[in-house]
Amino acid sequence: MVMGIAVIPKGGHVLDKLESPASELPAVEFVEVSKSFGALRVIDNLSLRIGRSERVSLIGPSGSGKTTILRLLMTLEKPSEGTIKVFGGALSAGGRGLRESDVAPLRAKIGMVFQQFNLFPHMTALANVMEAPVQVLRMPKPDAKALAESLLERVGLKEKGASYPSELSGGQQQRVAIARALAMKPQIMLFDEITSALDPEVIGEVLDVVHSLAHETKMAMLVVTHEMGFARDIADRVIFMEKGRIVEEGKPAKLFASPDNVRTKAFLNAVKR
Amino acid sequence: MEDKGANDMTFSLQTMLDVLPALLRGTVVTLQATAAGFLLALALGLVLAIARRGSNRAIVMVIDLFVTVIRSTPLLIQLYLLFYVLPLYGPSLSPLVTGVLGLGVHYSSYLSEVFRAGIDAVPKGQWEASVALQMPRAKTWYRIILPQAFRIVLPQIGNYMISMYKHASLLATITVVELLGAALNYAGETFRYLEVLTIVGVIYFIIGYIFSRLIKYIELKLAY
């Protein structure tokens, strides 16, 4: 997998960079990012690059900062220090405020699927998927409906368009949430413990959808999960985190079979049991 | 034929029929005052609830003060102030408009707190999903958050609507000839308090009952 070597052009507008032909800029770049909640340092001077269409799994114990990385990228949190870049443009930075008009086009390249699905309960599955294309992209309703129907079909829920979230199983809700995120055509997809709230028997159907996305699209994917098999199978690279830092990273086969770091080893042994 | 005046203690159906047209005209005024007052209360309450969530501390303090003062003082006094004192310093409004203003402002203080609770009850994940879908703030409010908050607080909104409808009888004290005012006028002239107040009570009950059924129906209709 190609890891982008960042050639950061000086000056110029965000869009210039995106359109530049030699865009080997990574999809995501964390530059010495820290995040504190009060006295608690959740992300500790972390730097990270994720290539275009690279698939990365983030694993580690609870509180290691995996989810915070996704939330920082989705701009649900603001870094305390450091800079987060998306395709070379500054998405968010500690200290200085960025203009929403600069940030919005970058954030538009990112989609996220949440642990708790977060579907809109007052809308049908179809309306959930149509909502952002219609309201944000101003797509005509018939087009949005066709798009939503094809996406629901893609996640295996063609017949469930008229159902409300409360009428769907957890696995079905999560698949609608994936379709909803896909409707905005993100180039970077964030999966935040998407099976943690699910009953064991429906985890497989959700993971199958993500696997098929990985095969059929070129999106960069950042996956936080406690499913070690999934973390291994989906990823080009696995990152093991602890206390807000990257302890070890590498190819999944290598990292899972023979981790170099003792803490990685201890964690993998602990979750195997 | 003896005049059926104050000393006739028998219950007179004829009196009830005589007073009915005046009472129905009063009922229309009561409903008008309630409808206009409640729309004002909903709009103002919503604005207060949303503004209350902003980061401007001065605005938050002013709103808190406003809500506290309005909620802690009787509507009757507020109506008197608007009716007798406001014209000395400001515009002279018709009694009905004054009453609508008083009802609306008074109930907006309650409804702002109701809306606030409803907005707070919408899970944080709904805001986050909206960010993840690139929804602008304003659209997030009216497409995602408020529809859910509204469903959550609908029973309380219904309670306040019925309460305001009954409270509209206070408008009689500022010369609005609404349902109770019409009744008191008639009873004052004929001393037929028993018949008049009985029929007024029945009218209040019937309309109040229709309101509560209507709210139940909307609740069911909006359930998801």
GROMACS .gro file of C-alpha atoms in nm:
model
  497
    1MET     CA    1   0.000   0.000   0.000
    2VAL     CA    2   0.131   0.337  -0.100
    3MET     CA    3   0.203   0.563   0.188
    4GLY     CA    4   0.184   0.915   0.059
    5ILE     CA    5   0.506   1.110   0.079
    6ALA     CA    6   0.387   1.456   0.163
    7VAL     CA    7   0.504   1.727  -0.072
    8ILE     CA    8   0.340   2.024   0.086
    9PRO     CA    9   0.318   2.318  -0.149
   10LYS     CA   10   0.378   2.652   0.011
   11GLY     CA   11   0.086   2.890   0.019
   12GLY     CA   12  -0.192   2.838  -0.227
   13HIS     CA   13  -0.551   2.758  -0.152
   14VAL     CA   14  -0.669   2.429  -0.015
   15LEU     CA   15  -0.842   2.345  -0.339
   16ASP     CA   16  -0.527   2.415  -0.542
   17LYS     CA   17  -0.354   2.147  -0.343
   18LEU     CA   18  -0.636   1.905  -0.390
   19GLU     CA   19  -0.642   1.955  -0.763
   20SER     CA   20  -0.268   1.950  -0.811
   21PRO     CA   21  -0.180   1.651  -1.032
   22ALA     CA   22   0.113   1.545  -0.821
   23SER     CA   23  -0.115   1.500  -0.525
   24GLU     CA   24   0.066   1.242  -0.329
   25LEU     CA   25  -0.057   1.414  -0.018
   26PRO     CA   26  -0.179   1.165   0.238
   27ALA     CA   27  -0.553   1.143   0.299
   28VAL     CA   28  -0.495   1.211   0.666
   29GLU     CA   29  -0.206   1.360   0.850
   30PHE     CA   30  -0.174   1.420   1.224
   31VAL     CA   31   0.116   1.649   1.305
   32GLU     CA   32   0.218   1.632   1.671
   33VAL     CA   33  -0.141   1.628   1.786
   34SER     CA   34  -0.234   1.629   2.152
   35LYS     CA   35  -0.576   1.630   2.309
   36SER     CA   36  -0.648   1.682   2.675
   37PHE     CA   37  -0.974   1.666   2.862
   38GLY     CA   38  -0.894   1.867   3.172
   39ALA     CA   39  -0.586   1.708   3.323
   40LEU     CA   40  -0.629   1.390   3.123
   41ARG     CA   41  -0.409   1.370   2.815
   42VAL     CA   42  -0.598   1.142   2.581
   43ILE     CA   43  -0.380   1.193   2.275
   44ASP     CA   44  -0.016   1.258   2.346
   45ASN     CA   45   0.191   1.427   2.076
   46LEU     CA   46   0.080   1.184   1.811
   47SER     CA   47   0.182   1.196   1.447
   48LEU     CA   48   0.020   0.977   1.191
   49ARG     CA   49  -0.028   0.951   0.817
   50ILE     CA   50  -0.287   0.758   0.631
   51GLY     CA   51  -0.255   0.714   0.257
   52ARG     CA   52  -0.532   0.751   0.004
   53SER     CA   53  -0.730   0.429   0.001
   54GLU     CA   54  -0.523   0.288   0.283
   55ARG     CA   55  -0.711   0.079   0.541
   56VAL     CA   56  -0.590   0.118   0.895
   57SER     CA   57  -0.712  -0.056   1.208
   58LEU     CA   58  -0.666   0.109   1.543
   59ILE     CA   59  -0.652  -0.132   1.833
   60GLY     CA   60  -0.568  -0.095   2.197
   61PRO     CA   61  -0.717  -0.098   2.545
   62SER     CA   62  -1.010   0.125   2.645
   63GLY     CA   63  -0.903   0.481   2.697
   64SER     CA   64  -0.601   0.451   2.472
   65GLY     CA   65  -0.730   0.729   2.248
   66LYS     CA   66  -0.842   0.531   1.944
   67THR     CA   67  -1.190   0.676   1.931
   68THR     CA   68  -1.059   1.024   2.005
   69ILE     CA   69  -0.851   1.005   1.687
   70LEU     CA   70  -1.166   0.944   1.486
   71ARG     CA   71  -1.356   1.216   1.672
   72LEU     CA   72  -1.075   1.464   1.610
   73LEU     CA   73  -1.084   1.379   1.240
   74MET     CA   74  -1.460   1.423   1.224
   75THR     CA   75  -1.414   1.762   1.399
   76LEU     CA   76  -1.629   1.644   1.689
   77GLU     CA   77  -1.331   1.735   1.906
   78LYS     CA   78  -1.070   2.003   1.863
   79PRO     CA   79  -0.705   1.922   1.921
   80SER     CA   80  -0.537   2.094   2.215
   81GLU     CA   81  -0.212   2.111   2.022
   82GLY     CA   82  -0.088   2.020   1.677
   83THR     CA   83  -0.250   2.016   1.336
   84ILE     CA   84  -0.472   1.771   1.155
   85LYS     CA   85  -0.461   1.778   0.778
   86VAL     CA   86  -0.684   1.617   0.522
   87PHE     CA   87  -0.546   1.588   0.171
   88GLY     CA   88  -0.294   1.851   0.271
   89GLY     CA   89  -0.543   2.111   0.394
   90ALA     CA   90  -0.564   2.210   0.759
   91LEU     CA   91  -0.882   2.057   0.901
   92SER     CA   92  -0.826   2.162   1.258
   93ALA     CA   93  -0.548   2.290   1.475
   94GLY     CA   94  -0.479   2.352   1.840
   95GLY     CA   95  -0.495   2.714   1.941
   96ARG     CA   96  -0.577   2.895   1.623
   97GLY     CA   97  -0.927   2.896   1.486
   98LEU     CA   98  -0.976   2.798   1.124
   99ARG     CA   99  -1.239   2.945   0.903
  100GLU     CA  100  -1.544   2.725   0.860
  101SER     CA  101  -1.540   2.804   0.488
  102ASP     CA  102  -1.193   2.649   0.466
  103VAL     CA  103  -1.271   2.354   0.688
  104ALA     CA  104  -1.610   2.255   0.543
  105PRO     CA  105  -1.481   2.126   0.206
  106LEU     CA  106  -1.223   1.914   0.389
  107ARG     CA  107  -1.472   1.776   0.638
  108ALA     CA  108  -1.695   1.693   0.343
  109LYS     CA  109  -1.442   1.429   0.242
  110ILE     CA  110  -1.491   1.244   0.568
  111GLY     CA  111  -1.774   1.015   0.671
  112MET     CA  112  -1.829   0.838   1.000
  113VAL     CA  113  -2.021   0.541   1.131
  114PHE     CA  114  -2.086   0.541   1.505
  115GLN     CA  115  -2.104   0.277   1.773
  116GLN     CA  116  -2.460   0.379   1.860
  117PHE     CA  117  -2.567   0.414   1.492
  118ASN     CA  118  -2.714   0.760   1.560
  119LEU     CA  119  -2.981   0.718   1.296
  120PHE     CA  120  -3.246   0.988   1.291
  121PRO     CA  121  -3.532   0.815   1.473
  122HIS     CA  122  -3.805   1.035   1.325
  123MET     CA  123  -3.718   0.938   0.968
  124THR     CA  124  -3.749   0.616   0.775
  125ALA     CA  125  -3.438   0.429   0.666
  126LEU     CA  126  -3.474   0.576   0.319
  127ALA     CA  127  -3.522   0.929   0.454
  128ASN     CA  128  -3.216   0.887   0.674
  129VAL     CA  129  -3.004   0.811   0.369
  130MET     CA  130  -3.164   1.085   0.158
  131GLU     CA  131  -3.141   1.356   0.421
  132ALA     CA  132  -2.787   1.482   0.371
  133PRO     CA  133  -2.781   1.459  -0.011
  134VAL     CA  134  -3.105   1.660  -0.027
  135GLN     CA  135  -3.033   1.908   0.253
  136VAL     CA  136  -2.659   1.954   0.211
  137LEU     CA  137  -2.582   1.874  -0.153
  138ARG     CA  138  -2.923   2.003  -0.269
  139MET     CA  139  -2.969   1.693  -0.478
  140PRO     CA  140  -3.317   1.672  -0.638
  141LYS     CA  141  -3.538   1.439  -0.438
  142PRO     CA  142  -3.591   1.177  -0.710
  143ASP     CA  143  -3.214   1.150  -0.758
  144ALA     CA  144  -3.155   1.127  -0.384
  145LYS     CA  145  -3.423   0.860  -0.357
  146ALA     CA  146  -3.262   0.656  -0.633
  147LEU     CA  147  -2.924   0.696  -0.466
  148ALA     CA  148  -3.063   0.597  -0.127
  149GLU     CA  149  -3.238   0.294  -0.271
  150SER     CA  150  -2.924   0.172  -0.444
  151LEU     CA  151  -2.722   0.223  -0.125
  152LEU     CA  152  -2.977   0.037   0.086
  153GLU     CA  153  -2.964  -0.243  -0.167
  154ARG     CA  154  -2.589  -0.243  -0.142
  155VAL     CA  155  -2.605  -0.299   0.235
  156GLY     CA  156  -2.869  -0.567   0.186
  157LEU     CA  157  -3.169  -0.367   0.303
  158LYS     CA  158  -3.353  -0.302  -0.019
  159GLU     CA  159  -3.690  -0.391   0.139
  160LYS     CA  160  -3.641  -0.187   0.456
  161GLY     CA  161  -3.652   0.162   0.312
  162ALA     CA  162  -3.993   0.240   0.463
  163SER     CA  163  -3.900   0.113   0.810
  164TYR     CA  164  -3.821   0.342   1.097
  165PRO     CA  165  -3.502   0.276   1.294
  166SER     CA  166  -3.705   0.150   1.589
  167GLU     CA  167  -3.842  -0.123   1.364
  168LEU     CA  168  -3.498  -0.248   1.264
  169SER     CA  169  -3.251  -0.473   1.443
  170GLY     CA  170  -2.921  -0.329   1.559
  171GLY     CA  171  -2.739  -0.488   1.268
  172GLN     CA  172  -2.989  -0.347   1.022
  173GLN     CA  173  -2.968  -0.002   1.181
  174GLN     CA  174  -2.593  -0.004   1.155
  175ARG     CA  175  -2.610  -0.101   0.789
  176VAL     CA  176  -2.850   0.188   0.725
  177ALA     CA  177  -2.599   0.412   0.902
  178ILE     CA  178  -2.327   0.289   0.667
  179ALA     CA  179  -2.548   0.358   0.366
  180ARG     CA  180  -2.625   0.703   0.505
  181ALA     CA  181  -2.255   0.784   0.538
  182LEU     CA  182  -2.183   0.652   0.188
  183ALA     CA  183  -2.450   0.879   0.040
  184MET     CA  184  -2.217   1.174   0.093
  185LYS     CA  185  -1.944   0.997  -0.107
  186PRO     CA  186  -1.666   1.034   0.149
  187GLN     CA  187  -1.307   0.965   0.054
  188ILE     CA  188  -1.219   0.883   0.412
  189MET     CA  189  -1.446   0.659   0.615
  190LEU     CA  190  -1.427   0.634   0.992
  191PHE     CA  191  -1.571   0.330   1.167
  192ASP     CA  192  -1.596   0.380   1.540
  193GLU     CA  193  -1.651   0.047   1.717
  194ILE     CA  194  -1.939  -0.018   1.484
  195THR     CA  195  -2.013  -0.364   1.624
  196SER     CA  196  -1.972  -0.292   1.995
  197ALA     CA  197  -2.341  -0.223   2.052
  198LEU     CA  198  -2.457  -0.522   1.849
  199ASP     CA  199  -2.577  -0.865   1.947
  200PRO     CA  200  -2.320  -1.129   1.853
  201GLU     CA  201  -2.539  -1.290   1.588
  202VAL     CA  202  -2.567  -0.973   1.378
  203ILE     CA  203  -2.204  -0.861   1.395
  204GLY     CA  204  -2.119  -1.068   1.090
  205GLU     CA  205  -2.369  -0.899   0.860
  206VAL     CA  206  -2.226  -0.556   0.942
  207LEU     CA  207  -1.865  -0.664   0.901
  208ASP     CA  208  -1.950  -0.827   0.567
  209VAL     CA  209  -2.074  -0.491   0.442
  210VAL     CA  210  -1.753  -0.320   0.547
  211HIS     CA  211  -1.545  -0.591   0.385
  212SER     CA  212  -1.731  -0.552   0.058
  213LEU     CA  213  -1.679  -0.176   0.074
  214ALA     CA  214  -1.310  -0.232   0.124
  215HIS     CA  215  -1.304  -0.446  -0.190
  216GLU     CA  216  -1.523  -0.232  -0.408
  217THR     CA  217  -1.415   0.122  -0.321
  218LYS     CA  218  -1.098   0.321  -0.293
  219MET     CA  219  -1.191   0.505   0.022
  220ALA     CA  220  -0.936   0.539   0.295
  221MET     CA  221  -1.071   0.360   0.600
  222LEU     CA  222  -0.990   0.410   0.961
  223VAL     CA  223  -1.133   0.138   1.179
  224VAL     CA  224  -1.150   0.135   1.557
  225THR     CA  225  -1.259  -0.207   1.675
  226HIS     CA  226  -1.239  -0.465   1.947
  227GLU     CA  227  -1.295  -0.743   1.694
  228MET     CA  228  -0.939  -0.857   1.640
  229GLY     CA  229  -1.025  -1.080   1.347
  230PHE     CA  230  -1.189  -0.787   1.172
  231ALA     CA  231  -0.901  -0.554   1.257
  232ARG     CA  232  -0.662  -0.800   1.098
  233ASP     CA  233  -0.866  -0.886   0.789
  234ILE     CA  234  -0.973  -0.537   0.690
  235ALA     CA  235  -0.646  -0.357   0.733
  236ASP     CA  236  -0.334  -0.284   0.533
  237ARG     CA  237  -0.181  -0.160   0.853
  238VAL     CA  238  -0.262  -0.209   1.218
  239ILE     CA  239  -0.180   0.048   1.482
  240PHE     CA  240  -0.162  -0.051   1.846
  241MET     CA  241  -0.220   0.241   2.080
  242GLU     CA  242  -0.185   0.291   2.450
  243LYS     CA  243  -0.219   0.606   2.661
  244GLY     CA  244  -0.264   0.830   2.362
  245ARG     CA  245   0.046   0.712   2.180
  246ILE     CA  246   0.124   0.471   1.901
  247VAL     CA  247   0.309   0.183   2.059
  248GLU     CA  248   0.354  -0.031   1.753
  249GLU     CA  249   0.230  -0.045   1.398
  250GLY     CA  250   0.276  -0.276   1.106
  251LYS     CA  251   0.126  -0.519   0.862
  252PRO     CA  252  -0.156  -0.713   1.025
  253ALA     CA  253   0.003  -1.051   0.964
  254LYS     CA  254   0.323  -0.940   1.131
  255LEU     CA  255   0.170  -0.745   1.418
  256PHE     CA  256  -0.078  -1.013   1.517
  257ALA     CA  257   0.158  -1.307   1.472
  258SER     CA  258   0.476  -1.171   1.620
  259PRO     CA  259   0.447  -0.826   1.774
  260ASP     CA  260   0.775  -0.661   1.866
  261ASN     CA  261   0.654  -0.470   2.167
  262VAL     CA  262   0.585  -0.644   2.496
  263ARG     CA  263   0.279  -0.432   2.558
  264THR     CA  264   0.132  -0.522   2.221
  265LYS     CA  265   0.197  -0.884   2.306
  266ALA     CA  266   0.030  -0.849   2.645
  267PHE     CA  267  -0.274  -0.677   2.491
  268LEU     CA  268  -0.316  -0.937   2.218
  269ASN     CA  269  -0.286  -1.217   2.473
  270ALA     CA  270  -0.543  -1.050   2.694
  271VAL     CA  271  -0.803  -1.008   2.418
  272LYS     CA  272  -0.746  -1.359   2.288
  273ARG     CA  273  -0.875  -1.509   2.609
  274MET     CA  274  -9.660   3.755   3.454
  275GLU     CA  275  -9.410   3.806   3.731
  276ASP     CA  276  -9.061   3.912   3.634
  277LYS     CA  277  -8.831   3.614   3.665
  278GLY     CA  278  -8.574   3.816   3.849
  279ALA     CA  279  -8.325   3.767   4.125
  280ASN     CA  280  -8.568   3.605   4.362
  281ASP     CA  281  -8.663   3.322   4.128
  282MET     CA  282  -8.445   3.038   4.247
  283THR     CA  283  -8.569   2.776   4.002
  284PHE     CA  284  -8.331   2.662   3.734
  285SER     CA  285  -8.440   2.832   3.414
  286LEU     CA  286  -8.371   2.664   3.081
  287GLN     CA  287  -8.500   2.975   2.909
  288THR     CA  288  -8.222   3.179   3.069
  289MET     CA  289  -7.967   2.931   2.940
  290LEU     CA  290  -8.102   2.966   2.588
  291ASP     CA  291  -8.109   3.344   2.619
  292VAL     CA  292  -7.750   3.371   2.730
  293LEU     CA  293  -7.612   3.117   2.485
  294PRO     CA  294  -7.550   3.352   2.187
  295ALA     CA  295  -7.346   3.590   2.403
  296LEU     CA  296  -7.151   3.302   2.550
  297LEU     CA  297  -7.073   3.157   2.210
  298ARG     CA  298  -6.942   3.495   2.097
  299GLY     CA  299  -6.730   3.497   2.412
  300THR     CA  300  -6.611   3.145   2.336
  301VAL     CA  301  -6.486   3.260   1.999
  302VAL     CA  302  -6.289   3.538   2.168
  303THR     CA  303  -6.146   3.293   2.421
  304LEU     CA  304  -6.034   3.062   2.142
  305GLN     CA  305  -5.885   3.350   1.947
  306ALA     CA  306  -5.692   3.469   2.251
  307THR     CA  307  -5.573   3.116   2.325
  308ALA     CA  308  -5.466   3.045   1.969
  309ALA     CA  309  -5.282   3.374   1.921
  310GLY     CA  310  -5.138   3.370   2.272
  311PHE     CA  311  -5.017   3.014   2.238
  312LEU     CA  312  -4.856   3.071   1.899
  313LEU     CA  313  -4.674   3.368   2.049
  314ALA     CA  314  -4.571   3.161   2.351
  315LEU     CA  315  -4.443   2.877   2.132
  316ALA     CA  316  -4.241   3.108   1.908
  317LEU     CA  317  -4.097   3.319   2.188
  318GLY     CA  318  -4.035   3.013   2.408
  319LEU     CA  319  -3.845   2.843   2.128
  320VAL     CA  320  -3.633   3.149   2.058
  321LEU     CA  321  -3.553   3.180   2.430
  322ALA     CA  322  -3.465   2.811   2.459
  323ILE     CA  323  -3.229   2.819   2.162
  324ALA     CA  324  -3.071   3.152   2.257
  325ARG     CA  325  -3.028   3.018   2.609
  326ARG     CA  326  -2.795   2.749   2.471
  327GLY     CA  327  -2.562   2.998   2.308
  328SER     CA  328  -2.221   3.082   2.444
  329ASN     CA  329  -2.293   3.451   2.509
  330ARG     CA  330  -2.307   3.477   2.888
  331ALA     CA  331  -2.481   3.814   2.889
  332ILE     CA  332  -2.766   3.680   2.676
  333VAL     CA  333  -2.795   3.371   2.895
  334MET     CA  334  -2.816   3.586   3.209
  335VAL     CA  335  -3.078   3.817   3.062
  336ILE     CA  336  -3.290   3.521   2.952
  337ASP     CA  337  -3.259   3.354   3.292
  338LEU     CA  338  -3.363   3.674   3.465
  339PHE     CA  339  -3.657   3.723   3.230
  340VAL     CA  340  -3.781   3.366   3.273
  341THR     CA  341  -3.743   3.379   3.650
  342VAL     CA  342  -3.927   3.710   3.689
  343ILE     CA  343  -4.212   3.618   3.456
  344ARG     CA  344  -4.261   3.277   3.612
  345SER     CA  345  -4.249   3.407   3.966
  346THR     CA  346  -4.514   3.676   3.928
  347PRO     CA  347  -4.889   3.631   3.873
  348LEU     CA  348  -5.025   3.656   3.523
  349LEU     CA  349  -5.299   3.882   3.658
  350ILE     CA  350  -5.046   4.144   3.766
  351GLN     CA  351  -4.869   4.120   3.433
  352LEU     CA  352  -5.198   4.176   3.256
  353TYR     CA  353  -5.276   4.478   3.473
  354LEU     CA  354  -4.933   4.623   3.404
  355LEU     CA  355  -4.975   4.578   3.031
  356PHE     CA  356  -5.327   4.716   3.037
  357TYR     CA  357  -5.298   5.010   3.275
  358VAL     CA  358  -4.930   5.101   3.283
  359LEU     CA  359  -4.792   5.022   2.938
  360PRO     CA  360  -5.018   5.277   2.762
  361LEU     CA  361  -4.870   5.552   2.984
  362TYR     CA  362  -4.524   5.490   2.841
  363GLY     CA  363  -4.581   5.306   2.518
  364PRO     CA  364  -4.841   5.208   2.265
  365SER     CA  365  -5.205   5.183   2.353
  366LEU     CA  366  -5.319   4.839   2.248
  367SER     CA  367  -5.667   4.699   2.230
  368PRO     CA  368  -5.770   4.488   2.531
  369LEU     CA  369  -5.760   4.166   2.328
  370VAL     CA  370  -5.413   4.236   2.187
  371THR     CA  371  -5.293   4.328   2.534
  372GLY     CA  372  -5.433   4.002   2.666
  373VAL     CA  373  -5.273   3.797   2.389
  374LEU     CA  374  -4.941   3.967   2.459
  375GLY     CA  375  -4.971   3.895   2.831
  376LEU     CA  376  -5.067   3.531   2.783
  377GLY     CA  377  -4.798   3.476   2.520
  378VAL     CA  378  -4.515   3.632   2.715
  379HIS     CA  379  -4.620   3.464   3.040
  380TYR     CA  380  -4.641   3.118   2.887
  381SER     CA  381  -4.325   3.164   2.680
  382SER     CA  382  -4.131   3.157   3.006
  383TYR     CA  383  -4.272   2.814   3.087
  384LEU     CA  384  -4.242   2.685   2.734
  385SER     CA  385  -3.881   2.798   2.703
  386GLU     CA  386  -3.797   2.569   2.995
  387VAL     CA  387  -4.001   2.288   2.842
  388PHE     CA  388  -3.821   2.327   2.509
  389ARG     CA  389  -3.488   2.343   2.686
  390ALA     CA  390  -3.555   2.012   2.856
  391GLY     CA  391  -3.668   1.861   2.526
  392ILE     CA  392  -3.362   1.982   2.339
  393ASP     CA  393  -3.137   1.848   2.613
  394ALA     CA  394  -3.313   1.512   2.591
  395VAL     CA  395  -3.212   1.463   2.227
  396PRO     CA  396  -2.905   1.237   2.237
  397LYS     CA  397  -2.568   1.397   2.167
  398GLY     CA  398  -2.518   1.142   1.892
  399GLN     CA  399  -2.782   1.318   1.684
  400TRP     CA  400  -2.569   1.633   1.675
  401GLU     CA  401  -2.261   1.429   1.597
  402ALA     CA  402  -2.427   1.237   1.316
  403SER     CA  403  -2.536   1.572   1.172
  404VAL     CA  404  -2.178   1.698   1.176
  405ALA     CA  405  -2.062   1.375   1.014
  406LEU     CA  406  -2.319   1.430   0.738
  407GLN     CA  407  -2.198   1.789   0.686
  408MET     CA  408  -2.533   1.933   0.796
  409PRO     CA  409  -2.509   2.306   0.867
  410ARG     CA  410  -2.604   2.417   1.218
  411ALA     CA  411  -2.938   2.572   1.127
  412LYS     CA  412  -3.048   2.265   0.932
  413THR     CA  413  -2.942   2.043   1.218
  414TRP     CA  414  -3.172   2.243   1.442
  415TYR     CA  415  -3.484   2.235   1.234
  416ARG     CA  416  -3.444   1.905   1.052
  417ILE     CA  417  -3.296   1.687   1.326
  418ILE     CA  418  -3.304   1.829   1.678
  419LEU     CA  419  -3.628   2.025   1.704
  420PRO     CA  420  -3.856   1.759   1.551
  421GLN     CA  421  -3.729   1.511   1.810
  422ALA     CA  422  -3.739   1.761   2.096
  423PHE     CA  423  -4.091   1.860   2.001
  424ARG     CA  424  -4.213   1.499   2.018
  425ILE     CA  425  -4.049   1.455   2.355
  426VAL     CA  426  -4.221   1.757   2.512
  427LEU     CA  427  -4.553   1.736   2.330
  428PRO     CA  428  -4.745   1.617   2.641
  429GLN     CA  429  -4.616   1.915   2.841
  430ILE     CA  430  -4.693   2.154   2.559
  431GLY     CA  431  -5.046   2.015   2.559
  432ASN     CA  432  -5.078   2.073   2.932
  433TYR     CA  433  -4.971   2.433   2.896
  434MET     CA  434  -5.210   2.487   2.609
  435ILE     CA  435  -5.505   2.372   2.817
  436SER     CA  436  -5.378   2.576   3.108
  437MET     CA  437  -5.355   2.887   2.891
  438TYR     CA  438  -5.702   2.827   2.755
  439LYS     CA  439  -5.839   2.835   3.109
  440HIS     CA  440  -5.613   3.124   3.206
  441ALA     CA  441  -5.759   3.326   2.918
  442SER     CA  442  -6.055   3.387   3.152
  443LEU     CA  443  -5.833   3.639   3.331
  444LEU     CA  444  -5.869   3.858   3.025
  445ALA     CA  445  -6.215   3.940   3.159
  446THR     CA  446  -6.039   4.159   3.414
  447ILE     CA  447  -5.898   4.380   3.142
  448THR     CA  448  -6.237   4.428   2.976
  449VAL     CA  449  -6.204   4.160   2.711
  450VAL     CA  450  -6.546   4.007   2.661
  451GLU     CA  451  -6.431   3.650   2.633
  452LEU     CA  452  -6.629   3.352   2.759
  453LEU     CA  453  -6.620   3.431   3.130
  454GLY     CA  454  -6.650   3.804   3.067
  455ALA     CA  455  -6.961   3.754   2.857
  456ALA     CA  456  -7.106   3.532   3.128
  457LEU     CA  457  -7.037   3.779   3.406
  458ASN     CA  458  -7.186   4.062   3.204
  459TYR     CA  459  -7.506   3.871   3.153
  460ALA     CA  460  -7.525   3.739   3.507
  461GLY     CA  461  -7.457   4.084   3.645
  462GLU     CA  462  -7.759   4.217   3.465
  463THR     CA  463  -7.998   3.931   3.536
  464PHE     CA  464  -7.855   3.780   3.855
  465ARG     CA  465  -7.891   3.440   3.689
  466TYR     CA  466  -7.551   3.324   3.812
  467LEU     CA  467  -7.650   2.959   3.853
  468GLU     CA  468  -7.763   2.906   3.496
  469VAL     CA  469  -7.496   3.120   3.338
  470LEU     CA  470  -7.204   2.974   3.531
  471THR     CA  471  -7.332   2.623   3.478
  472ILE     CA  472  -7.340   2.664   3.106
  473VAL     CA  473  -7.002   2.841   3.110
  474GLY     CA  474  -6.854   2.548   3.297
  475VAL     CA  475  -7.000   2.305   3.049
  476ILE     CA  476  -6.858   2.500   2.755
  477TYR     CA  477  -6.514   2.520   2.919
  478PHE     CA  478  -6.522   2.148   2.982
  479ILE     CA  479  -6.630   2.049   2.633
  480ILE     CA  480  -6.360   2.256   2.465
  481GLY     CA  481  -6.096   2.151   2.717
  482TYR     CA  482  -6.187   1.789   2.658
  483ILE     CA  483  -6.159   1.834   2.281
  484PHE     CA  484  -5.816   1.992   2.332
  485SER     CA  485  -5.689   1.703   2.540
  486ARG     CA  486  -5.817   1.447   2.290
  487LEU     CA  487  -5.658   1.644   2.010
  488ILE     CA  488  -5.322   1.645   2.186
  489LYS     CA  489  -5.344   1.270   2.249
  490TYR     CA  490  -5.419   1.222   1.881
  491ILE     CA  491  -5.119   1.430   1.774
  492GLU     CA  492  -4.896   1.240   2.016
  493LEU     CA  493  -5.002   0.910   1.863
  494LYS     CA  494  -4.969   1.049   1.514
  495LEU     CA  495  -4.614   1.167   1.573
  496ALA     CA  496  -4.491   0.863   1.763
  497TYR     CA  497  -4.210   0.670   1.599
   0.00000   0.00000   0.00000
